[in-house]
Short mmCIF file of C-alpha atoms and ligand atoms in Angstrom, two decimals:
data_model
loop_
_atom_site.label_atom_id
_atom_site.label_comp_id
_atom_site.label_asym_id
_atom_site.label_seq_id
_atom_site.Cartn_x
_atom_site.Cartn_y
_atom_site.Cartn_z
CA UNK F 192 0.00 0.00 0.00
CA UNK F 193 1.55 3.25 -1.14
CA UNK F 194 -0.06 6.54 -0.10
CA UNK F 195 -0.31 9.70 -2.25
CA UNK F 196 3.00 10.97 -0.86
CA UNK F 197 4.88 7.79 -1.83
CA UNK F 198 5.04 6.37 1.69
CA UNK F 199 4.62 2.60 2.05
CA UNK F 200 2.04 1.76 4.70
CA UNK F 201 3.24 -1.45 6.35
CA UNK F 202 2.34 -0.90 10.01
CA UNK F 203 -1.15 -1.24 11.51
CA UNK F 204 -1.99 -0.22 15.05
CA UNK F 205 -5.21 -1.69 16.34
CA UNK F 206 -7.02 -0.30 19.36
CA UNK F 207 -8.91 -3.37 20.56
CA UNK F 208 -10.90 -1.58 23.28
CA UNK F 209 -11.39 1.97 24.55
CA UNK F 210 -11.76 0.64 28.11
CA UNK F 211 -9.01 0.59 30.67
CA UNK F 212 -8.33 -0.43 34.26
CA UNK F 213 -6.34 2.81 34.79
CA UNK F 214 -7.37 6.47 34.47
CA UNK F 215 -4.08 8.22 33.66
CA UNK F 216 -4.52 11.95 34.17
CA UNK F 217 -3.11 12.97 30.74
CA UNK F 218 -5.19 10.34 28.92
CA UNK F 219 -8.64 10.12 30.49
CA UNK F 220 -10.92 11.96 32.83
CA UNK F 221 -11.90 10.07 35.97
CA UNK F 222 -15.49 9.54 34.85
CA UNK F 223 -15.25 8.28 31.32
CA UNK F 224 -18.17 7.28 29.18
CA UNK F 225 -17.09 4.31 27.13
CA UNK F 226 -18.42 3.17 23.80
CA UNK F 227 -21.59 1.08 23.72
CA UNK F 228 -20.69 -2.60 23.20
CA UNK F 229 -22.75 -2.85 20.00
CA UNK F 230 -20.47 -0.29 18.34
CA UNK F 231 -17.35 -2.26 19.21
CA UNK F 232 -16.05 -4.79 16.71
CA UNK F 233 -16.09 -8.40 17.78
CA UNK F 234 -12.74 -10.16 18.01
CA UNK F 235 -13.61 -11.98 14.77
CA UNK F 236 -14.28 -8.67 13.02
CA UNK F 237 -11.01 -7.23 14.32
CA UNK F 238 -9.20 -10.27 12.98
CA UNK F 239 -10.95 -10.05 9.62
CA UNK F 240 -9.91 -6.44 9.07
CA UNK F 241 -6.38 -6.99 10.38
CA UNK F 242 -5.98 -10.00 8.07
CA UNK F 243 -7.03 -7.84 5.11
CA UNK F 244 -4.27 -5.37 5.97
CA UNK F 245 -1.74 -8.19 6.26
CA UNK F 246 -2.75 -9.47 2.81
CA UNK F 247 -2.23 -5.96 1.52
CA UNK F 248 1.32 -5.73 2.81
CA UNK F 249 1.22 -4.80 6.50
CA UNK F 250 4.27 -6.43 8.17
CA UNK F 251 3.84 -5.17 11.71
CA UNK F 252 0.74 -5.13 13.91
CA UNK F 253 0.56 -3.44 17.31
CA UNK F 254 -2.42 -4.00 19.59
CA UNK F 255 -3.21 -1.15 21.90
CA UNK F 256 -6.21 0.55 23.47
CA UNK F 257 -7.47 1.51 26.07
CA UNK F 258 -5.80 -1.40 27.77
CA UNK F 259 -5.60 -4.25 25.25
CA UNK F 260 -5.18 -6.95 27.90
CA UNK F 261 -8.47 -6.14 29.65
CA UNK F 262 -10.48 -7.05 26.56
CA UNK F 263 -12.22 -10.39 27.16
CA UNK F 264 -10.84 -13.13 24.90
CA UNK F 265 -7.90 -11.02 23.75
CA UNK F 266 -5.48 -13.95 23.94
CA UNK F 267 -7.59 -15.76 21.31
CA UNK F 268 -7.17 -12.81 18.93
CA UNK F 269 -3.43 -12.68 19.66
CA UNK F 270 -3.12 -16.42 18.99
CA UNK F 271 -4.98 -16.04 15.69
CA UNK F 272 -2.79 -13.15 14.59
CA UNK F 273 0.30 -15.05 15.75
CA UNK F 274 -0.34 -17.57 12.99
CA UNK F 275 0.66 -14.88 10.47
CA UNK F 276 4.04 -14.73 12.22
CA UNK F 277 4.38 -18.51 11.85
CA UNK F 278 3.52 -18.31 8.15
CA UNK F 279 5.99 -15.47 7.55
CA UNK F 280 3.29 -13.02 6.44
CA UNK F 281 3.89 -10.81 9.46
CA UNK F 282 7.27 -9.75 10.86
CA UNK F 283 6.06 -8.54 14.21
CA UNK F 284 3.04 -8.77 16.47
CA UNK F 285 3.34 -6.58 19.53
CA UNK F 286 1.37 -4.67 22.16
CA UNK F 287 1.39 -1.43 24.08
CA UNK F 288 0.14 -2.16 27.57
CA UNK F 289 0.00 -0.61 31.00
CA UNK F 290 1.43 -3.86 32.38
CA UNK F 291 -1.35 -4.56 34.87
CA UNK F 292 -2.22 -7.95 33.36
CA UNK F 293 1.26 -9.15 32.42
CA UNK F 294 1.68 -11.46 35.40
CA UNK F 295 -1.31 -13.35 34.04
CA UNK F 296 -0.63 -13.27 30.29
CA UNK F 297 3.12 -13.08 29.58
CA UNK F 298 3.60 -16.80 28.91
CA UNK F 299 0.56 -16.85 26.60
CA UNK F 300 1.85 -13.82 24.73
CA UNK F 301 5.23 -15.41 24.15
CA UNK F 302 3.64 -18.68 23.05
CA UNK F 303 1.51 -16.77 20.55
CA UNK F 304 4.59 -15.27 18.89
CA UNK F 305 4.88 -11.91 20.66
CA UNK F 306 8.53 -11.07 21.38
CA UNK F 307 8.50 -7.41 22.38
CA UNK F 308 6.19 -5.20 24.42
CA UNK F 309 5.91 -1.51 25.11
CA UNK F 310 4.93 -1.02 28.74
CA UNK F 311 3.84 2.41 29.89
CA UNK F 312 5.31 3.52 33.18
CA UNK F 313 5.95 7.13 34.08
CA UNK F 314 7.39 6.83 37.57
CA UNK F 315 9.09 4.42 39.98
CA UNK F 316 7.41 5.99 42.99
CA UNK F 317 4.37 4.00 44.13
CA UNK F 318 2.49 7.02 45.45
CA UNK F 319 3.13 9.08 42.33
CA UNK F 320 2.23 6.12 40.15
CA UNK F 321 -1.12 6.00 41.89
CA UNK F 322 -1.58 9.76 41.45
CA UNK F 323 -0.83 9.60 37.72
CA UNK F 324 -2.80 6.45 36.91
CA UNK F 325 -5.51 7.08 39.56
CA UNK F 326 -6.44 3.35 39.67
CA UNK F 327 -3.08 1.69 39.03
CA UNK F 328 -0.84 -0.24 41.40
CA UNK F 329 2.93 -0.09 40.84
CA UNK F 330 3.67 -3.43 42.56
CA UNK F 331 1.31 -5.19 40.20
CA UNK F 332 2.99 -3.65 37.15
CA UNK F 333 6.43 -4.53 38.55
CA UNK F 334 5.30 -8.15 39.01
CA UNK F 335 4.03 -8.02 35.42
CA UNK F 336 7.41 -6.81 34.17
CA UNK F 337 9.17 -9.64 36.03
CA UNK F 338 6.80 -12.16 34.46
CA UNK F 339 7.29 -10.68 31.00
CA UNK F 340 11.08 -10.77 31.21
CA UNK F 341 10.99 -14.30 32.65
CA UNK F 342 8.83 -15.35 29.71
CA UNK F 343 11.49 -13.99 27.33
CA UNK F 344 9.70 -10.83 26.23
CA UNK F 345 11.86 -7.80 25.43
CA UNK F 346 10.50 -4.66 27.11
CA UNK F 347 10.57 -1.01 26.17
CA UNK F 348 9.24 1.41 28.76
CA UNK F 349 7.16 4.37 27.58
CA UNK F 350 7.15 7.32 29.94
CA UNK F 351 5.02 10.38 29.29
CA UNK F 352 6.98 13.42 30.46
CA UNK F 353 4.82 15.71 32.54
CA UNK F 354 6.18 18.94 33.97
CA UNK F 355 6.23 19.00 37.76
CA UNK F 356 5.13 15.36 37.96
CA UNK F 357 7.96 13.07 36.82
CA UNK F 358 10.56 15.36 35.20
CA UNK F 359 12.86 15.10 38.24
CA UNK F 360 12.82 11.29 37.99
CA UNK F 361 14.41 11.01 34.57
CA UNK F 362 17.85 9.89 35.78
CA UNK F 363 16.31 7.26 38.02
CA UNK F 364 14.21 5.92 35.15
CA UNK F 365 17.23 5.71 32.84
CA UNK F 366 19.33 3.98 35.51
CA UNK F 367 16.57 1.52 36.37
CA UNK F 368 15.67 0.60 32.76
CA UNK F 369 19.39 0.17 32.04
CA UNK F 370 19.79 -2.16 35.03
CA UNK F 371 16.89 -4.28 33.70
CA UNK F 372 18.12 -4.26 30.10
CA UNK F 373 15.09 -2.34 28.88
CA UNK F 374 14.97 0.54 26.43
CA UNK F 375 13.04 3.67 27.37
CA UNK F 376 11.12 6.24 25.36
CA UNK F 377 9.99 9.58 26.67
CA UNK F 378 6.77 10.92 25.16
CA UNK F 379 5.62 14.50 24.98
CA UNK F 380 1.98 14.97 26.00
CA UNK F 381 -0.39 15.32 23.09
CA UNK F 382 -3.59 17.36 23.15
CA UNK F 383 -6.06 14.52 22.63
CA UNK F 384 -9.46 14.26 24.31
CA UNK F 385 -10.75 16.20 27.30
CA UNK F 386 -9.11 15.56 30.62
CA UNK F 387 -9.64 17.09 34.05
CA UNK F 388 -6.79 19.63 34.03
CA UNK F 389 -5.19 22.21 31.76
CA UNK F 390 -2.72 20.59 29.41
CA UNK F 391 -0.54 23.60 28.73
CA UNK F 392 0.66 23.97 32.33
CA UNK F 393 1.95 20.37 32.28
CA UNK F 394 3.49 20.41 28.83
CA UNK F 395 7.22 19.66 28.89
CA UNK F 396 9.07 19.95 25.58
CA UNK F 397 11.39 16.99 25.22
CA UNK F 398 14.11 19.26 23.84
CA UNK F 399 14.31 20.64 27.39
CA UNK F 400 14.24 17.15 28.96
CA UNK F 401 16.94 15.93 26.58
CA UNK F 402 19.24 18.82 27.51
CA UNK F 403 18.90 17.94 31.19
CA UNK F 404 19.53 14.25 30.49
CA UNK F 405 22.67 15.07 28.52
CA UNK F 406 24.21 16.71 31.58
CA UNK F 407 24.39 13.32 33.31
CA UNK F 408 24.42 10.77 30.48
CA UNK F 409 26.34 10.28 27.25
CA UNK F 410 23.88 9.89 24.42
CA UNK F 411 25.32 8.54 21.18
CA UNK F 412 23.55 8.66 17.83
CA UNK F 413 22.21 5.39 16.49
CA UNK F 414 20.80 4.49 13.11
CA UNK F 415 17.99 2.51 14.77
CA UNK F 416 14.76 3.60 13.09
CA UNK F 417 11.19 2.44 13.48
CA UNK F 418 9.63 4.66 10.82
CA UNK F 419 7.76 6.29 13.69
CA UNK F 420 8.04 9.51 15.60
CA UNK F 421 10.69 8.24 18.00
CA UNK F 422 14.20 9.57 17.69
CA UNK F 423 16.59 6.99 19.26
CA UNK F 424 20.01 7.38 20.86
CA UNK F 425 22.16 4.93 22.83
CA UNK F 426 22.96 5.65 26.47
CA UNK F 427 26.68 4.89 26.65
CA UNK F 428 26.65 4.20 30.40
CA UNK F 429 23.87 1.56 30.21
CA UNK F 430 24.18 0.32 26.62
CA UNK F 431 20.40 0.62 26.22
CA UNK F 432 18.45 2.83 23.85
CA UNK F 433 16.62 5.98 24.77
CA UNK F 434 13.93 7.41 22.50
CA UNK F 435 12.15 10.74 22.35
CA UNK F 436 8.69 11.06 20.82
CA UNK F 437 8.14 14.70 20.04
CA UNK F 438 5.07 15.03 17.84
CA UNK F 439 4.50 18.64 18.83
CA UNK F 440 7.99 20.02 18.47
CA UNK F 441 9.18 18.23 15.35
CA UNK F 442 7.84 16.96 12.14
CA UNK F 443 8.17 13.23 11.71
CA UNK F 444 5.40 12.83 9.18
CA UNK F 445 7.61 12.35 6.08
CA UNK F 446 8.52 8.84 7.20
CA UNK F 447 5.06 7.85 8.50
CA UNK F 448 4.37 4.21 7.65
CA UNK F 449 1.30 3.55 9.80
CA UNK F 450 -2.47 3.72 10.02
CA UNK F 451 -4.71 3.15 13.02
CA UNK F 452 -7.82 1.05 13.41
CA UNK F 453 -10.10 1.77 16.36
CA UNK F 454 -12.20 -0.81 18.17
CA UNK F 455 -15.27 0.56 16.39
CA UNK F 456 -13.70 -0.09 13.00
CA UNK F 457 -12.76 3.49 12.18
CA UNK F 458 -9.53 3.70 10.24
CA UNK F 459 -7.53 6.85 10.99
CA UNK F 460 -4.86 7.61 8.46
CA UNK F 461 -3.21 10.11 10.84
CA UNK F 462 -3.18 10.32 14.66
CA UNK F 463 -3.55 14.09 14.51
CA UNK F 464 -6.29 14.43 11.89
CA UNK F 465 -10.01 13.74 11.98
CA UNK F 466 -10.40 12.12 8.56
CA UNK F 467 -11.30 8.43 8.80
CA UNK F 468 -12.89 5.52 6.98
CA UNK F 469 -15.68 3.49 8.57
CA UNK F 470 -14.63 -0.13 7.98
CA UNK F 471 -17.24 -1.45 10.42
CA UNK F 472 -20.04 -0.23 8.16
CA UNK F 473 -18.24 -1.80 5.22
CA UNK F 474 -17.89 -5.27 6.73
CA UNK F 475 -21.37 -5.24 8.29
CA UNK F 476 -22.98 -4.33 4.95
CA UNK F 477 -24.26 -6.93 2.48
CA UNK F 478 -21.34 -8.79 0.87
CA UNK F 479 -19.18 -6.48 2.96
CA UNK F 480 -16.12 -8.69 3.12
CA UNK F 481 -15.78 -8.37 -0.64
CA UNK F 482 -15.79 -4.57 -0.36
CA UNK F 483 -13.16 -4.41 2.37
CA UNK F 484 -10.04 -4.36 0.17
CA UNK F 485 -11.45 -1.56 -1.98
CA UNK F 486 -12.42 0.47 1.09
CA UNK F 487 -8.89 0.12 2.49
CA UNK F 488 -7.33 1.23 -0.81
CA UNK F 489 -9.63 4.24 -0.95
CA UNK F 490 -8.69 5.22 2.63
CA UNK F 491 -4.94 4.88 2.04
CA UNK F 492 -5.44 7.18 -0.96
CA UNK F 493 -6.58 9.83 1.53
CA UNK F 494 -3.66 9.57 3.96
CA UNK F 495 -2.73 13.18 4.70
CA UNK F 496 0.74 14.62 4.47
CA UNK F 497 0.94 15.34 8.19
CA UNK F 498 -0.71 16.39 11.42
CA UNK F 499 -1.23 19.83 12.89
CA UNK F 500 -1.24 19.49 16.65
CA UNK F 501 -0.97 22.73 18.56
CA UNK F 502 -1.15 23.29 22.29
CA UNK F 503 -2.26 26.89 22.58
CA UNK F 504 -0.89 28.08 25.87
CA UNK F 505 -3.50 30.86 26.18
CA UNK F 506 -6.56 28.91 25.20
CA UNK F 507 -9.02 27.01 27.34
CA UNK F 508 -8.71 23.27 27.90
CA UNK F 509 -10.22 22.19 24.59
CA UNK F 510 -8.10 19.53 22.92
CA UNK F 511 -6.66 19.88 19.40
CA UNK F 512 -8.02 16.44 18.60
CA UNK F 513 -11.35 15.69 20.30
CA UNK F 514 -11.00 11.89 20.52
CA UNK F 515 -9.08 10.45 23.43
CA UNK F 516 -5.78 8.69 22.87
CA UNK F 517 -7.46 5.57 24.30
CA UNK F 518 -9.78 5.53 21.28
CA UNK F 519 -7.10 5.80 18.61
CA UNK F 520 -4.56 3.90 20.64
CA UNK F 521 -1.54 6.20 20.76
N1 LIG K 91 -3.17 1.33 27.96
C1 LIG K 91 -1.98 1.09 27.22
C2 LIG K 91 -0.81 1.86 27.79
O1 LIG K 91 -1.03 2.76 28.60
O2 LIG K 91 0.31 1.56 27.40
C3 LIG K 91 -2.09 1.35 25.75
C4 LIG K 91 -2.85 2.57 25.31
S1 LIG K 91 -2.16 4.14 25.78
C5 LIG K 91 -3.35 5.25 25.11
C6 LIG K 91 -0.76 4.24 24.70
C7 LIG K 91 0.28 5.25 25.09
O3 LIG K 91 -0.24 6.54 24.94
C8 LIG K 91 0.77 5.14 26.52
O4 LIG K 91 2.17 5.06 26.53
C9 LIG K 91 0.30 6.42 27.15
O5 LIG K 91 1.18 6.84 28.14
C10 LIG K 91 0.26 7.36 25.98
N2 LIG K 91 -0.64 8.50 26.11
C11 LIG K 91 -1.94 8.52 26.51
N3 LIG K 91 -2.46 9.76 26.45
C12 LIG K 91 -1.47 10.55 25.99
C13 LIG K 91 -1.36 11.95 25.69
N4 LIG K 91 -2.40 12.76 25.83
N5 LIG K 91 -0.17 12.40 25.22
C14 LIG K 91 0.88 11.56 25.04
N6 LIG K 91 0.84 10.25 25.29
C15 LIG K 91 -0.30 9.75 25.77
FE1 LIG K 92 -5.31 3.46 30.26
FE2 LIG K 92 -3.13 3.58 28.77
FE3 LIG K 92 -4.80 5.69 28.89
FE4 LIG K 92 -3.38 5.07 31.03
S1 LIG K 92 -2.55 5.73 29.05
S2 LIG K 92 -5.58 5.53 31.00
S3 LIG K 92 -3.25 2.89 30.92
S4 LIG K 92 -5.23 3.73 28.03
#
């Protein structure tokens, strides 16, 4: 699949649920209204659409959410998609997870063909972890990380950098991930969905964070590329990679290789734009499965050149993109 700007689309991110067992302050408000179940694709429908993308050249699938591992029956979907790894049609099947269910599922994930996970963790302080996630428990996530590493899964930690919340913990996070042989990526907050506080007061540009980090650590350039918004370096002292996702401060769109499917079957060609294609209506229509390939081609033909996120420091709390990250999956 080649888009109008000549970019090959070979990476599909699938948000399998908008629900979550956490309520991270930058992601959700405390009282969220979730999607009605009838609007959510069944696991079979998710597999059908994902399989169509794989046939059309997608080589990497990432399941995300909401929290992917709280969706009932998710391991069945992961097992089904894992068969495309066995057959060589897919290079990678992976997940972004908050880690809360990893103690339970790590062995199953490995058996299904998953080899790497992104686990979101912004702090090593139990009290702060609870403040950020509202409903999360750090010990449980730590036990999940132990289980994942014991199962043979390679972990990358994602930490959202929030001013005044975890910016003073950066060194500790780098030291700790290094000691556990995990890579780490810092993420700038993105203005997606309404939350309970002003975003601008918490916004921390990663250029600033990177400067602080470079006072204590030697960061060497690396040619490691994912085709995504993360800019990777190697931390000389730990030997592990550190990434910076800076969608607001830099333009990474030229190399964008991905599209996003939500749990309601909406295909978003760009995280920061509203344009979408309704693949649920396509597959639920008469003879829909025969129309799916055409609908995907038509959507890829509309992939925009780039996003236009702006956090306006003087404006009210209205987000640049109205849907929550938990709907599109980050
Ligand atoms: N629940 C899973 C998790 O937390 O890893 C997967 C979904 S979550 C929406 C995916 C990633 O998006 C997480 O790393 C999370 O920290 C990040 N995220 C959520 N809201 C964000 C925002 N407004 N700006 C930047 N990153 C955000
Ligand atoms: Fe849930 Fe992930 Fe959003 Fe946190 S960032 S509320 S864990 S979906």
